[in-house]
Short mmCIF file of C-alpha atoms in Angstrom, two decimals:
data_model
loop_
_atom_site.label_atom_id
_atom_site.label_comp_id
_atom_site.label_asym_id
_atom_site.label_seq_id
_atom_site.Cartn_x
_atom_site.Cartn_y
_atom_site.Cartn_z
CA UNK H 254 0.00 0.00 0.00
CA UNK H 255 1.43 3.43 -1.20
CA UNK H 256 2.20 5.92 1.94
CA UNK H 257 -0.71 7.90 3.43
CA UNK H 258 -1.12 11.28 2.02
CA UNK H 259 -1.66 12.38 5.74
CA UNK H 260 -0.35 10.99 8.82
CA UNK H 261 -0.89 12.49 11.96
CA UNK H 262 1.10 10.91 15.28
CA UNK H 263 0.61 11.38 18.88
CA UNK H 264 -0.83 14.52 18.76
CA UNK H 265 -1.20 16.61 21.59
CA UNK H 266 -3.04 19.81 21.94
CA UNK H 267 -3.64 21.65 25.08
CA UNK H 268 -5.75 24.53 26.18
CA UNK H 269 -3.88 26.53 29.00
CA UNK H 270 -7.14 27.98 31.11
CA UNK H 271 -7.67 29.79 34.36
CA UNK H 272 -8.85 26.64 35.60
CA UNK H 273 -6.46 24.31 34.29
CA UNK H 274 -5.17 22.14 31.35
CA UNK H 275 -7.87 21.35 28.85
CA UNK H 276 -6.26 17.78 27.38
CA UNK H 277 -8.74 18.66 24.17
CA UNK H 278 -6.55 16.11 22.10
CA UNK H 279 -4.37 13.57 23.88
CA UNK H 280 -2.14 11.38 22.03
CA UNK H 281 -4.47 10.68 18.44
CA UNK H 282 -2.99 9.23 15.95
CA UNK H 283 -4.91 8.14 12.91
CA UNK H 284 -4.17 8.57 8.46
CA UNK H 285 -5.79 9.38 5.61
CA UNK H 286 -4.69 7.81 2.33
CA UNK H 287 -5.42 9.94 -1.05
CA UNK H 288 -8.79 9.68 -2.53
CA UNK H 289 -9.92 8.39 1.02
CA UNK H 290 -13.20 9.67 2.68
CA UNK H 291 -12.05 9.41 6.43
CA UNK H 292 -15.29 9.64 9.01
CA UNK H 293 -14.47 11.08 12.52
CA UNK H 294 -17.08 10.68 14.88
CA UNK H 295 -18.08 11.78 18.59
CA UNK H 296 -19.74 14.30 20.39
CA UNK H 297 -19.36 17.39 20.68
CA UNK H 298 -16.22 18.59 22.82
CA UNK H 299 -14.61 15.26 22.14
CA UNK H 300 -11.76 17.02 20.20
CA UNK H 301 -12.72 16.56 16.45
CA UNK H 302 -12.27 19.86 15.03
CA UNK H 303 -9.14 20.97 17.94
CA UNK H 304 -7.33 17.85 15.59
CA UNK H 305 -8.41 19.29 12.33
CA UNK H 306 -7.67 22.89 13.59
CA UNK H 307 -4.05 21.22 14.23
CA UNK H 308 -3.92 19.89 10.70
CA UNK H 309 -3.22 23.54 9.65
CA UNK H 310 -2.03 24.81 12.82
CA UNK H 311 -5.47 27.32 13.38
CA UNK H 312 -4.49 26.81 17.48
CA UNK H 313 -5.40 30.09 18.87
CA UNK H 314 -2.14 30.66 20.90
CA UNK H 315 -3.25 31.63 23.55
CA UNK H 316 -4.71 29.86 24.97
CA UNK H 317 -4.16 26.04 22.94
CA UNK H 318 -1.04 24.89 21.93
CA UNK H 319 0.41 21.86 19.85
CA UNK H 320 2.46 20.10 22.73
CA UNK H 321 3.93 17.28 20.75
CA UNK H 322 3.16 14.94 17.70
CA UNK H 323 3.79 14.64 14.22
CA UNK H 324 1.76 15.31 11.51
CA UNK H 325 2.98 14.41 8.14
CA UNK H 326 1.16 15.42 4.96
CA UNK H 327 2.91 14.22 1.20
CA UNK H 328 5.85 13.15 3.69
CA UNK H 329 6.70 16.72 5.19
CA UNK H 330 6.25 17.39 8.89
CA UNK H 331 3.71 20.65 8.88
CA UNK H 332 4.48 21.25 12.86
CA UNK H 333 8.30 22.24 11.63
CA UNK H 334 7.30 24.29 8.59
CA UNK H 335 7.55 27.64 9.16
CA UNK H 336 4.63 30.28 9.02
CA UNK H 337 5.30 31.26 5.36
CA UNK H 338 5.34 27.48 4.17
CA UNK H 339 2.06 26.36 6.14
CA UNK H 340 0.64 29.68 4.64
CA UNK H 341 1.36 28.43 1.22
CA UNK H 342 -0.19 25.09 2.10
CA UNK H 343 -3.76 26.32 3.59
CA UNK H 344 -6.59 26.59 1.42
CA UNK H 345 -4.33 25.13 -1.82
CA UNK H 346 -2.85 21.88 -0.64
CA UNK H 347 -5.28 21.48 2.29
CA UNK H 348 -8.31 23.25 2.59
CA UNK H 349 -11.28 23.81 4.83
CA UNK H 350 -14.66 23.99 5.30
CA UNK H 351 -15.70 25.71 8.00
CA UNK H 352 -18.43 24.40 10.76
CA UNK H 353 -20.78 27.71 9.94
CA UNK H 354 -20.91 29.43 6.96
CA UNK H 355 -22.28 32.68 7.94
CA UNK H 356 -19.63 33.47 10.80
CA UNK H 357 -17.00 32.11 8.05
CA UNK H 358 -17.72 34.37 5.35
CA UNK H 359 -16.75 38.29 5.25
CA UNK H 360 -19.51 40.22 5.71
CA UNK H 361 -18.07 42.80 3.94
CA UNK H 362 -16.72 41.22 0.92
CA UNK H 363 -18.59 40.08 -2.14
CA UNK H 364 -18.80 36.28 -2.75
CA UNK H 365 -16.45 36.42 -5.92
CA UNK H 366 -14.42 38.37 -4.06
CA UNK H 367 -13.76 35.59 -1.09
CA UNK H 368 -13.49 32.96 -4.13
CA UNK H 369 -10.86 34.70 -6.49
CA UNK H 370 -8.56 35.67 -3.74
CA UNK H 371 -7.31 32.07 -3.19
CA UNK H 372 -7.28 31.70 -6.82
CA UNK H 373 -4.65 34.96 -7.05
CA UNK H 374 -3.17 34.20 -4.24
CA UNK H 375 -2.21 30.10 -4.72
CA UNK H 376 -2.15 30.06 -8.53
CA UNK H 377 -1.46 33.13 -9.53
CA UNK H 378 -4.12 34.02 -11.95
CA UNK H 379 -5.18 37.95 -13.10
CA UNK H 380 -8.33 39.18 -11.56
CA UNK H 381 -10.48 38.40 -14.62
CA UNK H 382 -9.04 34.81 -14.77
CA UNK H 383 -10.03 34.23 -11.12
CA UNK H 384 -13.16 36.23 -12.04
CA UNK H 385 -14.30 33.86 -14.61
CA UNK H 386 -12.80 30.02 -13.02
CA UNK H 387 -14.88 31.64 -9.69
CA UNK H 388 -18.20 32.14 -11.83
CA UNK H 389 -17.10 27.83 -13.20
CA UNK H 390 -16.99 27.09 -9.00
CA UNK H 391 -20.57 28.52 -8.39
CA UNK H 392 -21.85 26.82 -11.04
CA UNK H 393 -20.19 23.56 -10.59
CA UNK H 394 -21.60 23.63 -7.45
CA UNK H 395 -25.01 24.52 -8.23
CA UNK H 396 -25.25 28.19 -7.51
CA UNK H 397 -27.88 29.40 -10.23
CA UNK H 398 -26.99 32.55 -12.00
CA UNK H 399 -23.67 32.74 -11.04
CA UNK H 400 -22.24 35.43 -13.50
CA UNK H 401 -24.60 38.25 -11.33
CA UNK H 402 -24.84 36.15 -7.57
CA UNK H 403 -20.97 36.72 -7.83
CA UNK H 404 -21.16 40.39 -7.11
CA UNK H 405 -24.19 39.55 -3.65
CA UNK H 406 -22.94 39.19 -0.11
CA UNK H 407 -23.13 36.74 1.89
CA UNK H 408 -26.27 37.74 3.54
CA UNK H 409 -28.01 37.72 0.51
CA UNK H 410 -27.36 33.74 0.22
CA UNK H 411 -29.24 30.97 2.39
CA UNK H 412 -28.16 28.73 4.17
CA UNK H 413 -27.27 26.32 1.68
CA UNK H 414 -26.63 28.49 -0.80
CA UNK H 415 -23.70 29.78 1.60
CA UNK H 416 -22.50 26.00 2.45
CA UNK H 417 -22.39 25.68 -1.38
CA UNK H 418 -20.25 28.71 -1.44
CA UNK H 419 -17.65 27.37 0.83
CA UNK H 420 -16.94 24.08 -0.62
CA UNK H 421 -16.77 26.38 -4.10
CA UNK H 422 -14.16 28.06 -2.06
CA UNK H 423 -12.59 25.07 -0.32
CA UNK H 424 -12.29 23.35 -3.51
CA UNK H 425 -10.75 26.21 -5.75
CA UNK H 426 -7.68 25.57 -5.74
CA UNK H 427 -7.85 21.29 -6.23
CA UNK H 428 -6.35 20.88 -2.68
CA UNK H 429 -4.89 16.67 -1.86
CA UNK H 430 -6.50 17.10 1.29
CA UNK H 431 -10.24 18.86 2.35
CA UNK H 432 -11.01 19.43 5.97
CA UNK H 433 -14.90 19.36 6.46
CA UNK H 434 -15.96 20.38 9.74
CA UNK H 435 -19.76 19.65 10.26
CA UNK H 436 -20.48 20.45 6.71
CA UNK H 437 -24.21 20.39 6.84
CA UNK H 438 -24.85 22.28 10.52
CA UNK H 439 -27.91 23.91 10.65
CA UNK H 440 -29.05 22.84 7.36
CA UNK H 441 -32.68 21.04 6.77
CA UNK H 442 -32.30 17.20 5.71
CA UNK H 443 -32.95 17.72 2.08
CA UNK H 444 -30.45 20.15 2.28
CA UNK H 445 -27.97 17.83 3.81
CA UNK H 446 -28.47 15.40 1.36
CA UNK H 447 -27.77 17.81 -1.28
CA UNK H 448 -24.58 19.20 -0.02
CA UNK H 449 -22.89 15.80 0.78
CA UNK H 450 -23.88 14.21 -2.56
CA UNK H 451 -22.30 17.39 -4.37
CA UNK H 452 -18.97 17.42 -2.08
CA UNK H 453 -18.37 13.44 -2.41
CA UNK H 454 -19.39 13.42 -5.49
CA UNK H 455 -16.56 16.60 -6.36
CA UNK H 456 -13.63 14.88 -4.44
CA UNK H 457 -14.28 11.98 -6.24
CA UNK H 458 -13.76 13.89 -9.62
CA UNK H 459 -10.58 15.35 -8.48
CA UNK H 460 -9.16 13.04 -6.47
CA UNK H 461 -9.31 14.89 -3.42
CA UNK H 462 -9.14 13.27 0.40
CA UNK H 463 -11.63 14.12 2.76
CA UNK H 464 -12.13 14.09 6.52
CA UNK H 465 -15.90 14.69 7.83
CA UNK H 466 -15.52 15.49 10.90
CA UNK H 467 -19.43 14.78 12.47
CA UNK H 468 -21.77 13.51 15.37
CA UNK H 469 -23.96 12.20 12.86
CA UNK H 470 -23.93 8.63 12.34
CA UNK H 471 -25.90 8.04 8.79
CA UNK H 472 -23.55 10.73 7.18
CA UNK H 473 -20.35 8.55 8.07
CA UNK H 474 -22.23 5.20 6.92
CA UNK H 475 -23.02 6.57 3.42
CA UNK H 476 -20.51 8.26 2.75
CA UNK H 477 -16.91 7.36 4.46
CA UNK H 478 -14.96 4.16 3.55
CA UNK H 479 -12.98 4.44 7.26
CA UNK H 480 -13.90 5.70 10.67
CA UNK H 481 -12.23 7.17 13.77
CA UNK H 482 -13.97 6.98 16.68
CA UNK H 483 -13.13 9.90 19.13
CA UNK H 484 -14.06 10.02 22.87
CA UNK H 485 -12.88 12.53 25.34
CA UNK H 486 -9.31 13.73 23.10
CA UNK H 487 -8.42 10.05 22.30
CA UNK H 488 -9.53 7.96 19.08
CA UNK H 489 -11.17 4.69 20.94
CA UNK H 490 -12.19 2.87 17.46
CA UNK H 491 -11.52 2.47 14.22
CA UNK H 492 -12.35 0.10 11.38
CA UNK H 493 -13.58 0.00 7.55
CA UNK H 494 -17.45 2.22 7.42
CA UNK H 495 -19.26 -1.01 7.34
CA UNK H 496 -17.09 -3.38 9.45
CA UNK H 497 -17.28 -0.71 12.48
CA UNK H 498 -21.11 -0.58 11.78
CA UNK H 499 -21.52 -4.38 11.89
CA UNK H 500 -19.16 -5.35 14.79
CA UNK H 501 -18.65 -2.77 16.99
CA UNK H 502 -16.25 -3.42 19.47
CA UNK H 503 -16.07 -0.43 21.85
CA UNK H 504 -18.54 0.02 24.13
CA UNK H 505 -18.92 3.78 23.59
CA UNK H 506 -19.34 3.02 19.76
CA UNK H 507 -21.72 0.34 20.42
CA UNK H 508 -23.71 3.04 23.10
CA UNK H 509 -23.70 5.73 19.94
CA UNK H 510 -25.38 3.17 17.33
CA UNK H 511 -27.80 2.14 19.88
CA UNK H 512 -29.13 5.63 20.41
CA UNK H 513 -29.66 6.08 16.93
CA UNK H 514 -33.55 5.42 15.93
CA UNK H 515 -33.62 3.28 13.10
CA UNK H 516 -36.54 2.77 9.97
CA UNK H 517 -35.89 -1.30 10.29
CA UNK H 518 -36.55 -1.24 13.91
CA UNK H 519 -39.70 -2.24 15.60
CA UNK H 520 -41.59 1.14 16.73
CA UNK H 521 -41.77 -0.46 20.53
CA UNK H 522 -38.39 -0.67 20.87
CA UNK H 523 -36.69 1.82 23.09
CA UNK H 524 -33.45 3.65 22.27
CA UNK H 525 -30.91 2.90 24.94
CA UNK H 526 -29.28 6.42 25.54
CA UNK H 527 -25.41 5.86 27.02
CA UNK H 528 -25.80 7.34 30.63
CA UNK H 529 -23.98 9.93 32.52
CA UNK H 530 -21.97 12.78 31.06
CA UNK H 531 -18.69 13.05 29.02
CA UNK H 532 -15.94 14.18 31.16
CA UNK H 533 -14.41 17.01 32.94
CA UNK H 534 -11.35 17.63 30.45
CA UNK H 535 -9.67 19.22 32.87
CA UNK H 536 -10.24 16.80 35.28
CA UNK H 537 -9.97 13.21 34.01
CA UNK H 538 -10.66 10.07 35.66
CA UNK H 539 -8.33 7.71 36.53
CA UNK H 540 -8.02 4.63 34.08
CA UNK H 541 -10.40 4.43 31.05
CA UNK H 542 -12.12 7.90 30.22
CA UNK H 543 -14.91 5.91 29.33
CA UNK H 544 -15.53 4.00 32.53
CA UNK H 545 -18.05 5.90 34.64
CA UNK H 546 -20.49 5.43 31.76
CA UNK H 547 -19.20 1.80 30.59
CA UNK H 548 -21.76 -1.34 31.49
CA UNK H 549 -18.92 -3.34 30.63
CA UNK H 550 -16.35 -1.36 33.04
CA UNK H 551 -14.24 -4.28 35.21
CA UNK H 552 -11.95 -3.25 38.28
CA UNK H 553 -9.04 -3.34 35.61
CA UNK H 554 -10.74 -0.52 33.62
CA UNK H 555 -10.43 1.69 36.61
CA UNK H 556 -6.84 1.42 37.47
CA UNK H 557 -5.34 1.18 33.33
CA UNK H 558 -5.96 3.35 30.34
CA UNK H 559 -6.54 0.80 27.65
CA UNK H 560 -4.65 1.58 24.46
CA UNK H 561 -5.71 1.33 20.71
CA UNK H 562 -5.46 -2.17 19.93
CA UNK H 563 -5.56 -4.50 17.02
CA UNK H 564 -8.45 -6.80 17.58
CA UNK H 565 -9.15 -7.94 13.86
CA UNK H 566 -6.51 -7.27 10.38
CA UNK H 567 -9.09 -4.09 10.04
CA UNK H 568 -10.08 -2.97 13.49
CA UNK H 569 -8.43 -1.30 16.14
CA UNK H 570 -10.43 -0.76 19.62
CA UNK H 571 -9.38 0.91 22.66
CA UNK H 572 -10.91 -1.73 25.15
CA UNK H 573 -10.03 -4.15 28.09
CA UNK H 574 -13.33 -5.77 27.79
CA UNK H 575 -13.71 -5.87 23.73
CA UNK H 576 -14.85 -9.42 23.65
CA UNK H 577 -17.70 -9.20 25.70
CA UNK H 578 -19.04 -6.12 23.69
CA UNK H 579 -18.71 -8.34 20.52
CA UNK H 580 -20.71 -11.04 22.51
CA UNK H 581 -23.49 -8.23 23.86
CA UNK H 582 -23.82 -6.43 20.44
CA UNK H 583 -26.70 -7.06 17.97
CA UNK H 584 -25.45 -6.59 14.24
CA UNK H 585 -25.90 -2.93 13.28
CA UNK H 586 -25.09 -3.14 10.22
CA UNK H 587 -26.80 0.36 7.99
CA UNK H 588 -29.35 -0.95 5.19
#
């Protein structure tokens, strides 16, 4: 198998507070190989964008910082490039798109405006060559009317017309790599449907590697061929879309599917919520993060952190106890 186009290892990133040390990504290590559409997946303050945000180095400083790690990307470290080279790389190489659109997007500057300064800036093309490849973007992905919408604002767009912007934007410059951090927040289901079909359906086209970064389960099992699991600033899973789906073997993973209301289930059956609260960041517990909530939790679990470990040629779990959540999960397999 040919290198990863992305390879991020041990990463670290800290948030120095008042209070204390917010461990909002602790030791993850996970890659993406090129064309790949990588799913990561957990709730929210788990530390799924603070990774992505790392990716580029976005840290505000202060208060977060990138303690230690590597993450590699076509084989060069971006933590020891310096600020003009990891300039050069965002939003050409690697781009973004953004959790919401609105807060995103200048206010104050036309959409063309926002679209052709990448293209000037990363490829060096003349205003009216920008002008005209940014008027090909909003078409391509489905703006209607795009030679006069190019001179509006963004308040002037909805909601999906601005999420369509930003993917026209993230996409500009044909980056290896696309960062998309909840790419269909806020956005009706119809809507959602739209947007991912369009951005798969554009990386695949161009080749491009993407990481959906999401809580939402039935995005990742349509659309990603591998999934990270994150839970409190560590990855706890990982396996193939459909293999993680079907044998689940983390009890947090296995909690998340079975909250999940389902069209093949009987309508008497109860969703079983996972109880208790994700932790204190600051203030971990001792052992396994996911213990206090954890049916399968043993005395072991409370005294050792389990690490990532291989449990099939495809799947990696971060459990003392992964047997007997094989032996206590029901398939789950998406239709």
């Amino acid at each position: 198998m040919a290198a990863p186009l992305l390879q991020v290892k041990d990463l670290k990133t800290f948030f120095f507070t008042d209070d204390g040390v917010v461990k909002a990504v602790d030791t993850v290590t996970y890659d993406v190989q090129a064309g790949e559409i990588m799913g990561l997946v957990g709730e929210s303050g788990c530390g799924k964008t603070v990774s992505a945000l790392s990716i580029l180095r976005l840290i505000p400083n202060p208060p977060g910082r990138i303690i230690s790690g590597e993450i590699f990307f076509e084989g060069e470290d971006l933590l020891k490039a310096d600020e003009e080279e990891i300039r050069s790389i965002r939003g050409h190489r690697i781009a973004m798109i953004f959790q919401e659109p609105m807060t995103s997007l200048n206010p104050v500057l036309t959409i063309g405006r926002q679209i052709t300064e990448s293209l000037e800036l990363h490829l060096k093309m003349d205003r009216a060559a920008a002008t005209r490849r940014a008027i090909e973007l909003m078409e391509m992905v489905g703006i209607p009317e795009a030679k006069t919408r190019i001179h509006d604002y963004p308040h002037q767009f909805s909601g999906g017309m601005r999420q369509r912007v930003m993917i026209a934007m993230a996409l500009s410059c044909n980056p290896k790599l696309l960062l998309a951090d909840e790419p269909t927040t806020a956005l009706d289901v119809t809507i959602q449907a739209q947007i991912l079909e369009l951005l798969t359906n554009l990386t695949r086209e161009l080749g491009t590697a993407v990481i959906i970064i999401t809580h939402n389960l039935g995005v990742v099992a349509r659309y990603a061929d591998r999934v990270y699991v994150m839970y409190a600033g560590k990855i706890v899973e990982t396996a193939p879309a459909r293999e993680l789906y079907g044998n689940p073997r983390h009890p947090y993973t296995l909690g998340l599917l079975k909250s999940v209301p389902r069209l093949d289930q009987v309508r008497k059956d109860r969703l079983e919520p996972i109880e208790g609260f994700p932790p204190d960041l600051i203030h971990m517990p001792e052992g396994c993060y996911f213990r206090p909530r954890c049916k399968f939790a043993v005395a072991r679990c409370q005294q050792e952190s389990p690490p990532l470990q291989v449990v099939s040629s495809v799947h990696q779990s971060a459990c003392w106890e992964w047997p007997r959540v094989v032996a206590g999960a029901k398939s789950v397999t998406p239709a």
